[in-house]
Coordinates of C-alpha atoms and ligand atoms in Angstrom, one line a residue:
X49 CA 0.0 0.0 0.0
X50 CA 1.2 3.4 -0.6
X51 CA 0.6 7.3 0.2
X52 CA 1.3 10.2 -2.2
X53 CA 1.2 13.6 -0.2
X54 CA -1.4 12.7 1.9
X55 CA -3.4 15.3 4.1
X56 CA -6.3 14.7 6.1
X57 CA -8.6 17.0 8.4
X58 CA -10.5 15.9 11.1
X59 CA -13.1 18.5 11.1
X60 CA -11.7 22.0 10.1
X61 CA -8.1 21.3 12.0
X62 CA -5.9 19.8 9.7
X63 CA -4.3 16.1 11.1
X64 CA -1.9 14.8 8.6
X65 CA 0.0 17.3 6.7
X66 CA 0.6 15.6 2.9
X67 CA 2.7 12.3 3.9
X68 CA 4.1 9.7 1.8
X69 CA 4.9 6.4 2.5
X70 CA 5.2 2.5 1.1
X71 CA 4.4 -0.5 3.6
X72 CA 6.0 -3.6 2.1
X73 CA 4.0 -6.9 1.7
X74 CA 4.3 -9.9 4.1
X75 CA 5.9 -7.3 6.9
X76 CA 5.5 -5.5 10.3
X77 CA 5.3 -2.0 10.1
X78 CA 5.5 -0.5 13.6
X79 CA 3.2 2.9 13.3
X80 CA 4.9 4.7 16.6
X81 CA 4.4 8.3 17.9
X82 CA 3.2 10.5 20.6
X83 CA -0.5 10.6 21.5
X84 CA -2.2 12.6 19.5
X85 CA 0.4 12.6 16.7
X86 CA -2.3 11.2 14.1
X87 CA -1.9 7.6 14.3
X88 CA -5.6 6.5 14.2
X89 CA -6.4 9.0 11.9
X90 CA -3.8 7.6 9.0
X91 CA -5.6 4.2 10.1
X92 CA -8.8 5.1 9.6
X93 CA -7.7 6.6 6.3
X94 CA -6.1 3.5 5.3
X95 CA -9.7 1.5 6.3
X96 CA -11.7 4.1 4.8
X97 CA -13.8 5.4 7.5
X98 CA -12.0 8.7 7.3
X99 CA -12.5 11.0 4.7
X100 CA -9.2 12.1 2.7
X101 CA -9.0 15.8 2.2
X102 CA -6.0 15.6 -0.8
X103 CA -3.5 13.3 -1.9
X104 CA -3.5 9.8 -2.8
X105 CA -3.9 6.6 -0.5
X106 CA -4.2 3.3 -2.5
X107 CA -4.4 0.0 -0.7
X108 CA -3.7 -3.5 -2.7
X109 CA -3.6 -1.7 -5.5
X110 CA -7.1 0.2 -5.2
X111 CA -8.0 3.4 -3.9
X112 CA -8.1 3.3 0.2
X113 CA -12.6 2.8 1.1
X114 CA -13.0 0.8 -2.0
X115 CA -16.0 -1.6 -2.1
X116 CA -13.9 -4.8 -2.9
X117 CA -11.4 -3.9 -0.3
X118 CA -13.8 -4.7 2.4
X119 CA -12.8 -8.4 2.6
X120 CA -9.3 -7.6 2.0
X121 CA -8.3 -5.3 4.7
X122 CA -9.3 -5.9 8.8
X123 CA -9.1 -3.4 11.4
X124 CA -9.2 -3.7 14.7
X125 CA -10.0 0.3 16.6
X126 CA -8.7 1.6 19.8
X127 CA -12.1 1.0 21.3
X128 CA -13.1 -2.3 21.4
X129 CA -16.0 -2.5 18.6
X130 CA -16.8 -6.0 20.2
X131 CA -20.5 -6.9 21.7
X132 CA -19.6 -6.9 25.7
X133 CA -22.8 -9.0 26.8
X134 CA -22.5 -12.3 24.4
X135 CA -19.9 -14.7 23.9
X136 CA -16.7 -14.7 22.4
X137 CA -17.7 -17.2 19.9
X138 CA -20.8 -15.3 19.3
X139 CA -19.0 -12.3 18.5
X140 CA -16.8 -14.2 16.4
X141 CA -19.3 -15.5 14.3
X142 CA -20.8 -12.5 13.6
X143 CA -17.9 -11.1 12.5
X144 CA -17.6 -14.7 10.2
X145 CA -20.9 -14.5 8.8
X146 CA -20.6 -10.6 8.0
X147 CA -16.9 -11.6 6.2
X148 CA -18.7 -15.2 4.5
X149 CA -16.1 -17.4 6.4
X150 CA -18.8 -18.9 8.7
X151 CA -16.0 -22.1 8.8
X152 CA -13.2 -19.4 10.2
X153 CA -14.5 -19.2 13.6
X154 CA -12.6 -22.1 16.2
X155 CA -9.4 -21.5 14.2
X156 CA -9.0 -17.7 14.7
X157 CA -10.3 -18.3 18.4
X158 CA -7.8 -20.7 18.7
X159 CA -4.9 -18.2 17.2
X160 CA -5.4 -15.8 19.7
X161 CA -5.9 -18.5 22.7
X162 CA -8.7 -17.8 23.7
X163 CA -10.4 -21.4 23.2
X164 CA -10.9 -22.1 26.7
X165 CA -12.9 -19.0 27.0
X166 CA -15.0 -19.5 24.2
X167 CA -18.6 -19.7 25.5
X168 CA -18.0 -17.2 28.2
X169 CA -19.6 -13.1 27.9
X170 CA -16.6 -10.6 26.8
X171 CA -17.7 -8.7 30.0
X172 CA -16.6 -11.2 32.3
X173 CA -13.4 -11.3 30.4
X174 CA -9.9 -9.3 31.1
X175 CA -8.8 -6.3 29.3
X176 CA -6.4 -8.4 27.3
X177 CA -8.4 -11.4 27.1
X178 CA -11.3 -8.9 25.2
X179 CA -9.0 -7.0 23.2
X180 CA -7.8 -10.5 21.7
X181 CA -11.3 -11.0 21.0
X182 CA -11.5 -8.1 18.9
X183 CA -8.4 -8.9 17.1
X184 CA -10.2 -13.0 16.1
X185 CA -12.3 -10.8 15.1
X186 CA -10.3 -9.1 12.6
X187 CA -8.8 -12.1 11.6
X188 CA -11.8 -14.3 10.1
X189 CA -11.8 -14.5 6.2
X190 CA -7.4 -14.5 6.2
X191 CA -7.1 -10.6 5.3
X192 CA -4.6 -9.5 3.2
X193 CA -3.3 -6.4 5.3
X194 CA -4.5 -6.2 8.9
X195 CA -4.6 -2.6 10.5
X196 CA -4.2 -2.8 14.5
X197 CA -4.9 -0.1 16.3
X198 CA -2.9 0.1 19.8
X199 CA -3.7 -3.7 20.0
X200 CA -1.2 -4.6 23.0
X201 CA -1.9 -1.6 25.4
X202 CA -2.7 -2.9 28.7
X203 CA -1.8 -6.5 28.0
X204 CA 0.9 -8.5 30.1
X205 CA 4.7 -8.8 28.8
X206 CA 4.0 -12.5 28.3
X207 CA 0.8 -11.9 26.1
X208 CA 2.5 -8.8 24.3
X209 CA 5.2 -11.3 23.5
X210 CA 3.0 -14.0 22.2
X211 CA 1.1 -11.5 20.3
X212 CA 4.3 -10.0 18.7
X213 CA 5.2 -13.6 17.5
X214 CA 1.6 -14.4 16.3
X215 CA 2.0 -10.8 14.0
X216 CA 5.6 -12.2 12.4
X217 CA 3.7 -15.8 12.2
X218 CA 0.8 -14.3 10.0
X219 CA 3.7 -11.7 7.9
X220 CA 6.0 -14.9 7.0
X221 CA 2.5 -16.4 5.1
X222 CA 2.1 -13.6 3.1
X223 CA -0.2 -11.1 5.4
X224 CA 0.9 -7.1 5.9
X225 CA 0.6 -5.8 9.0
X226 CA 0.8 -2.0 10.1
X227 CA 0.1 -1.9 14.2
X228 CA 0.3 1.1 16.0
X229 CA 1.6 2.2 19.5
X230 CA 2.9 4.7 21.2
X231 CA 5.1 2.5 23.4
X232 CA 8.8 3.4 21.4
X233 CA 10.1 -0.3 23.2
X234 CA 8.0 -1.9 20.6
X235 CA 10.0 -0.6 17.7
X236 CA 12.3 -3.6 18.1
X237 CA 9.4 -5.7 17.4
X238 CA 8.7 -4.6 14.1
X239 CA 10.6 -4.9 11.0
X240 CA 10.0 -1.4 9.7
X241 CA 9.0 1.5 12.0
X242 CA 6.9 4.3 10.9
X243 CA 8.0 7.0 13.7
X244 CA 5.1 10.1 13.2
X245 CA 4.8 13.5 14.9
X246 CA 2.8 16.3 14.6
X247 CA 1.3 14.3 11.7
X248 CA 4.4 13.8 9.7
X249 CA 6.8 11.0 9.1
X250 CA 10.2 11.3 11.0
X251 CA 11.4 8.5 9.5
X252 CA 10.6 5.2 8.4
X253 CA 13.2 2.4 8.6
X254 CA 13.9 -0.8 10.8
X255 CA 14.4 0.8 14.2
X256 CA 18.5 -0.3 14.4
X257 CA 19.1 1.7 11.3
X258 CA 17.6 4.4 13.1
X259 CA 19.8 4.2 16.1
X260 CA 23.0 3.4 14.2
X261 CA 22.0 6.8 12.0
X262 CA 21.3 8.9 15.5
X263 CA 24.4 7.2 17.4
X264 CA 21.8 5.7 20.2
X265 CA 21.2 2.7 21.7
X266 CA 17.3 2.7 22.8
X267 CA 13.9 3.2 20.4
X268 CA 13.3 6.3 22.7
X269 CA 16.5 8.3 22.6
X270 CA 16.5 7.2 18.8
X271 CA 13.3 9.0 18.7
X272 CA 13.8 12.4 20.4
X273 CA 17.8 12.6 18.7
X274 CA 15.5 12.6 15.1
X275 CA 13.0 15.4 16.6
X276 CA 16.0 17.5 17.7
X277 CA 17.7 16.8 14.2
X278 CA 15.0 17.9 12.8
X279 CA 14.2 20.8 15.0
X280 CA 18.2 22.2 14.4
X281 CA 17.4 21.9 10.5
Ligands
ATP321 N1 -13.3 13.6 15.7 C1 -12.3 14.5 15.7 N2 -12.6 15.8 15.4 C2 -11.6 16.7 15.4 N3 -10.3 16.4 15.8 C3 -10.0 15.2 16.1 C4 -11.0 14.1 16.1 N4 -10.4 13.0 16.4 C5 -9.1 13.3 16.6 N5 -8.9 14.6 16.4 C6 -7.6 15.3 16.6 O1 -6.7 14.7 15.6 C7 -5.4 14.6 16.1 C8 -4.8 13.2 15.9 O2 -5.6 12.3 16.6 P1 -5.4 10.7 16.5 O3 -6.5 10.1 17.2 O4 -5.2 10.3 15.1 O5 -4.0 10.6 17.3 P2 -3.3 9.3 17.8 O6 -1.9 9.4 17.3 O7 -4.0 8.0 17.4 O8 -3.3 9.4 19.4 P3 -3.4 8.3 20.5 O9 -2.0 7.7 20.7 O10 -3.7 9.1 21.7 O11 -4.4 7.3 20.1 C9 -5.4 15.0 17.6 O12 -4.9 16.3 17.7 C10 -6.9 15.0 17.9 O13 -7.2 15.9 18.9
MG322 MG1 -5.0 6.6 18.4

């Protein structure tokens, strides 16, 4: 997928200022910046929920809100668009029958372990537990890009870690993945990082090129050395 000068408004105030990027297939793109910086608003962009104000933003090959694209792209938001008072598998199966992969339920349960909890209400489930819910929900039907929004905040450094793997499991088959945060530590997870402020790019490159061109040693300090580099300029 790929951006040409893209600027978007969210209401009258302008969010991203003309950016331009290239997300390569069958990787994980780290989306990492401040809160507030514009990350859900690219993502929505990218999903089509958000209207663009200029610029180009195609997605497989078709123009980002396209009709066919629907089946092809999953997105999981920041707020948990799950149903709270029925089962996981129930929500599931929405999702499945909505996406025509009725047969996709179990197995994307099972990917983000949750089979145990199956029959039980998402309200009497952990924050982690439902937000793992929301992301089998994205993946019923095998989309070909997945968009996460924040989908580890809040969850334990042995789930995060699991879910980290799960993401590089899905890229090696062929699935791209762009997953936001605004923790910098998880720059090392990704194999590109998209590092936004102020809704522009800073950079985008694997996160050790990044501190090998800065001269430091942690995601963070990589991160403010670029914002002072580019303040001084
Ligand atoms: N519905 C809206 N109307 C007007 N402005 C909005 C709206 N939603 C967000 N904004 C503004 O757009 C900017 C970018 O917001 P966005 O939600 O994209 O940031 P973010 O990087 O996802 O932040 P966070 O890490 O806190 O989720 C912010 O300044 C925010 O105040
Ligand atoms: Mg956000």
């Amino acid at each position: 997928m790929t951006a040409d000068h893209l600027v978007v408004h969210r209401g009258k105030t302008p969010v991203l200022h003309g950016i331009d990027f290239a997300l390569a297939p069958g990787t994980v793109t780290g989306l990492l910046g401040p809160s507030g910086c514009g990350k859900t608003t690219l993502m929505r962009a990218i999903v089509g929920v958000q209207r663009i104000t200029s610029g180009m933003l195609t997605v497989l090959g078709r123009p980002a809100g396209a009709a066919e694209l629907r089946r092809r792209v999953a997105y999981t938001s920041q707020n948990l668009s799950i149903y709270r008072d029925i089962s996981v598998h129930a929500n599931v199966a929405y999702f499945a029958s909505l996406a025509g992969a009725p047969g996709d339920v179990d197995r994307v349960i099972e990917a983000v372990e949750l089979t145990a909890y199956a029959d039980r209400p998402v309200d009497t489930l952990s924050g982690g537990q439902a937000s793992r819910v929301s992301l089998a929900c994205a993946l019923v039907g095998d989309p070909e890009l997945l968009v996460l929004d924040e989908p580890t905040v809040g969850l334990d450094p042995l789930t995060r870690e699991s879910l980290w793997d799960y993401f590089h499991a899905l890229a090696a088959g062929g699935t791209t993945l762009l997953v936001s945060s605004h923790v910098m530590d998880e720059a090392v997870r990704c194999d590109d990082v998209l590092l936004m402020r102020k809704g522009l790019f800073l950079a985008h490159a694997p996160i050790h090129d990044l501190q090998e061109r800065t001269g430091t040693r942690t995601p963070e300090a990589a991160f403010l050395a670029l914002i002072r580099g580019k303040e001084a300029a």
